[in-house]
Amino acid sequence: IDYRALISLAPVLYAVIVGFLLAVLVIGRTAKGGQHWLSLGVFNLQPSEASKLVLVYSLAWFLSLLKDRAQSVWYFAGAFAIGGGILALIFAQHDLGTALVIPPIVLVMIYAAVCRKRYLMIIATAGAIALPLVFLNIDRLPLDDYQKNRFRSFIRPEADLAGSGYQINQTTIAVDSGQMWGKGIGKGTQTHLKFLPEYHTDFIFALVAEEMGFVGGVTVIGLFALFLLRAIALARDCPDLGGSLLAVGCIAIVGFHVFVNIAITLHLLPVTGIPLPFLSYGGSFCITTMMCVGTLLSVH
């Protein structure tokens, strides 16, 4: 589908996805500490996943209309308002993992739209100052207890190895035991013997590291790097601002998921529900990822 036709429909798509997100809060299905899904009979829909791509199209529509006016602080704030509406509704669903994806999409697309860099520097500085304050005041944040425990276990996983630190400990064992060449396909003990939960979704990179070792893990990271570099080339070479912004937005979605998922597996970030593109099991996220690929091909 020609991406320009979809960009023109962005306001309608935004209104539809906001309606779905509101419906989740009223009649959504609750699971794993959050209210994320709408039951549509034959399948369950996770609107928060689709909202990522809708946000990309909405920002591409908004920023391509503005062009040079994107340097104005008011229009800069307008882009954040578009992302903030979706972010607030996702956060209300207690879907912390998906909520974390929204700010990077907004920031990267605003940067690509040639806004004033000092605005981004102010935001980056404020974020750098706020981050340690978040960890120091984790008990005061409006999060559920299980989400707070994830931050605590990131700092001291050994404090509760049978509880909040269990996933981190088992993931570390799985990654370490793969060594250079891995145990072989289908021979992972931490994963197939179910010591590590969610190894087919959020912790699938631990399965790769355990069964294919350091070599397999680096190969997967290299393939993701090639994919993202090719997408960056498409964004750079596209003569249309709207198409270039779409490519940048898709890069932000895929790149953020890759970085955060692997960083969580390697105990570099706290545990959140972030799947790995093209590898993690999951219907809604798989569709979103494939639509990103379709958008990149349309831009090409």
XYZ file of C-alpha atoms in Angstrom:
300
model
C 0.000 0.000 0.000
C 1.349 3.422 -0.961
C 2.532 4.984 2.293
C 1.343 8.453 1.162
C -2.259 7.230 1.169
C -1.830 5.937 4.726
C -0.200 9.188 5.881
C -3.260 11.087 4.628
C -5.435 8.786 6.777
C -3.281 9.287 9.893
C -5.786 11.491 11.811
C -8.499 8.854 11.295
C -6.137 6.035 12.323
C -5.144 7.990 15.439
C -8.795 8.466 16.458
C -9.509 4.761 15.889
C -6.540 3.561 17.956
C -7.418 5.944 20.797
C -10.919 4.456 20.737
C -9.487 0.929 20.971
C -7.185 1.916 23.840
C -10.117 3.418 25.728
C -12.129 0.248 25.074
C -9.348 -1.836 26.628
C -9.659 0.157 29.862
C -13.402 -0.579 29.983
C -13.794 -4.135 28.633
C -10.208 -5.321 28.173
C -8.915 -8.715 29.303
C -6.520 -8.688 32.253
C -3.408 -10.898 32.331
C 0.111 -10.749 33.815
C -0.583 -7.686 35.926
C -2.047 -5.547 33.158
C -5.179 -4.928 31.123
C -3.863 -5.161 27.561
C -6.153 -7.194 25.287
C -9.524 -6.947 23.600
C -11.247 -10.266 23.003
C -12.659 -10.305 19.455
C -13.974 -13.853 19.494
C -11.553 -15.812 17.314
C -8.487 -13.870 18.487
C -7.263 -11.347 21.055
C -6.153 -7.897 19.893
C -3.541 -5.829 21.725
C -4.237 -2.230 20.602
C -1.137 -0.888 22.352
C 1.017 -2.776 19.838
C -0.781 -1.261 16.845
C -0.554 2.172 18.479
C 3.225 2.230 17.888
C 2.843 2.234 14.106
C -0.194 4.528 14.208
C 1.939 6.979 16.205
C 4.651 6.816 13.525
C 2.144 7.610 10.764
C 0.520 10.369 12.839
C 3.849 12.077 13.559
C 4.900 11.714 9.910
C 1.632 13.424 8.890
C 2.034 16.204 11.483
C 5.743 16.888 10.981
C 5.638 16.702 7.168
C 2.864 19.315 7.191
C 4.932 21.607 9.421
C 8.263 21.266 7.585
C 10.413 24.216 8.760
C 7.829 25.255 11.353
C 8.813 22.146 13.348
C 11.557 24.332 14.833
C 8.930 26.322 16.748
C 8.610 25.336 20.396
C 4.796 25.188 20.100
C 4.825 22.747 17.208
C 7.562 20.836 18.999
C 5.192 20.535 21.960
C 2.410 19.476 19.569
C 4.386 16.418 18.509
C 4.813 15.461 22.165
C 1.084 15.935 22.717
C 0.348 13.404 19.938
C 2.642 10.862 21.569
C 1.534 11.800 25.090
C -2.101 10.922 24.437
C -1.207 7.379 23.416
C 1.394 7.087 26.192
C -1.092 8.032 28.917
C -3.648 5.453 27.742
C -1.031 2.680 27.525
C 0.347 3.546 30.960
C -3.201 3.404 32.351
C -3.278 -0.241 31.186
C -0.193 -0.935 33.353
C 1.679 -1.918 30.179
C 5.059 -0.493 31.170
C 7.001 -2.319 28.439
C 4.964 -0.859 25.558
C 4.798 2.568 27.230
C 8.611 2.752 27.230
C 8.664 2.487 23.413
C 6.605 5.654 22.825
C 9.070 8.395 23.979
C 11.990 7.137 21.813
C 9.728 7.091 18.733
C 8.713 10.709 19.337
C 12.250 11.899 20.067
C 13.844 10.154 17.067
C 11.199 11.380 14.617
C 11.388 14.947 15.939
C 15.177 14.811 15.555
C 14.784 13.595 11.953
C 12.326 16.438 11.256
C 15.181 18.930 11.853
C 13.768 20.531 14.981
C 15.946 22.771 17.131
C 18.539 20.555 18.780
C 18.590 22.610 21.965
C 15.045 21.437 22.757
C 16.192 17.830 22.557
C 19.275 18.620 24.642
C 17.052 20.062 27.372
C 14.904 16.907 27.353
C 17.970 14.628 27.350
C 19.497 16.542 30.276
C 16.241 16.390 32.241
C 16.027 12.642 31.580
C 19.611 12.066 32.723
C 18.889 13.937 35.951
C 15.565 12.168 36.537
C 16.842 8.621 35.965
C 18.818 8.232 39.238
C 15.978 9.949 41.105
C 13.577 7.315 39.765
C 15.717 4.493 41.158
C 16.143 6.251 44.491
C 12.400 6.871 44.847
C 11.019 3.693 43.302
C 8.575 3.155 46.191
C 6.863 6.477 45.503
C 6.223 5.874 41.801
C 2.658 5.069 40.596
C 3.594 1.486 39.684
C 2.265 -1.894 40.751
C 4.262 -3.852 43.324
C 5.436 -6.412 40.770
C 6.794 -3.594 38.553
C 8.615 -2.028 41.507
C 10.090 -5.430 42.368
C 11.531 -5.639 38.858
C 13.550 -2.483 39.489
C 14.649 -3.723 42.908
C 15.707 -7.097 41.505
C 17.734 -5.355 38.793
C 19.875 -3.712 41.473
C 20.045 -6.719 43.816
C 18.785 -9.919 42.129
C 20.477 -12.074 44.801
C 18.170 -10.600 47.468
C 15.224 -12.736 46.272
C 16.447 -15.518 43.965
C 13.228 -17.500 44.393
C 11.011 -14.486 43.673
C 11.661 -11.212 41.850
C 15.290 -12.102 41.072
C 14.463 -15.538 39.645
C 14.173 -14.540 35.976
C 17.392 -12.529 36.001
C 19.312 -15.353 37.695
C 18.026 -18.047 35.309
C 18.658 -15.833 32.271
C 22.235 -15.231 33.391
C 22.783 -18.979 33.822
C 21.335 -19.682 30.354
C 23.504 -17.073 28.617
C 26.678 -18.072 30.491
C 26.218 -21.796 29.891
C 26.149 -21.344 26.103
C 29.839 -20.338 26.109
C 31.381 -19.989 22.627
C 29.408 -22.402 20.405
C 26.346 -23.265 22.512
C 24.817 -26.567 23.574
C 23.187 -27.254 20.217
C 19.743 -26.585 18.787
C 17.040 -28.033 21.038
C 19.516 -28.978 23.768
C 19.166 -25.960 26.042
C 18.542 -27.074 29.620
C 17.528 -23.766 31.249
C 14.951 -23.143 28.539
C 13.546 -26.532 27.501
C 13.458 -27.822 31.076
C 11.475 -24.658 31.899
C 13.832 -23.199 34.492
C 13.592 -19.925 32.540
C 10.012 -18.667 32.074
C 8.949 -16.788 28.918
C 11.947 -18.072 26.948
C 9.812 -18.154 23.785
C 8.818 -14.471 24.089
C 10.648 -11.818 26.143
C 13.730 -13.974 26.890
C 14.197 -15.680 23.549
C 17.703 -14.221 23.162
C 18.698 -16.311 26.189
C 17.610 -19.377 24.185
C 19.779 -18.225 21.265
C 22.788 -17.669 23.559
C 22.353 -21.001 25.346
C 21.902 -23.164 22.243
C 24.107 -21.267 19.753
C 26.565 -19.642 22.137
C 28.470 -16.390 21.760
C 28.831 -16.964 18.015
C 25.087 -17.373 17.533
C 24.290 -14.352 19.677
C 26.725 -12.109 17.791
C 25.350 -13.405 14.464
C 21.792 -12.448 15.458
C 22.958 -8.980 16.591
C 24.861 -8.585 13.298
C 21.754 -9.431 11.256
C 19.712 -6.874 13.189
C 22.470 -4.301 12.594
C 22.381 -4.958 8.822
C 18.586 -4.620 8.797
C 18.701 -1.295 10.664
C 21.573 0.079 8.545
C 19.621 -0.708 5.385
C 16.562 1.031 6.839
C 18.673 4.088 7.745
C 19.910 4.215 4.128
C 16.293 4.183 2.906
C 15.401 7.037 5.272
C 18.438 9.044 4.146
C 17.824 8.577 0.408
C 14.060 9.154 0.355
C 13.375 12.574 -1.255
C 9.952 12.870 0.432
C 9.976 14.099 4.044
C 6.919 12.028 4.967
C 8.489 8.828 3.657
C 11.792 9.577 5.353
C 10.029 10.161 8.682
C 8.097 6.898 8.315
C 11.328 4.984 7.775
C 12.893 6.671 10.800
C 9.870 5.777 12.928
C 10.031 2.121 11.889
C 13.758 2.128 12.684
C 12.954 3.498 16.145
C 10.372 0.755 16.816
C 12.538 -2.165 15.708
C 15.824 -0.750 17.009
C 14.448 0.048 20.469
C 12.976 -3.442 20.838
C 16.226 -5.088 19.758
C 18.417 -3.008 22.069
C 16.190 -3.233 25.157
C 15.325 -6.926 24.786
C 18.964 -7.983 24.460
C 20.072 -5.566 27.205
C 17.491 -7.077 29.574
C 18.691 -10.578 28.756
C 22.282 -9.540 29.520
C 21.188 -7.873 32.811
C 21.996 -4.384 31.581
C 18.440 -3.072 32.075
C 15.522 -3.909 34.411
C 13.096 -6.602 33.241
C 10.169 -5.269 31.187
C 7.877 -6.961 28.685
C 9.789 -6.107 25.489
C 9.793 -8.840 22.782
C 12.547 -9.367 20.200
C 11.490 -8.560 16.605
C 11.130 -11.495 14.178
C 11.998 -14.047 16.882
C 9.672 -13.668 19.878
C 6.352 -15.512 19.792
C 3.342 -13.190 19.730
C 0.585 -12.321 17.270
C 0.008 -8.577 17.723
C 3.700 -7.709 17.961
C 4.534 -9.901 14.956
C 1.926 -8.059 12.869
C 3.278 -4.678 13.994
C 6.818 -5.699 13.062
C 5.769 -6.968 9.644
C 3.823 -3.751 9.020
C 7.043 -1.846 9.791
C 8.787 -3.929 7.130
C 5.924 -3.285 4.693
C 6.186 0.454 5.369
C 9.946 0.400 4.707
C 9.370 -1.456 1.433
C 6.714 1.063 0.432
C 9.128 3.920 1.131
C 11.781 2.104 -0.934
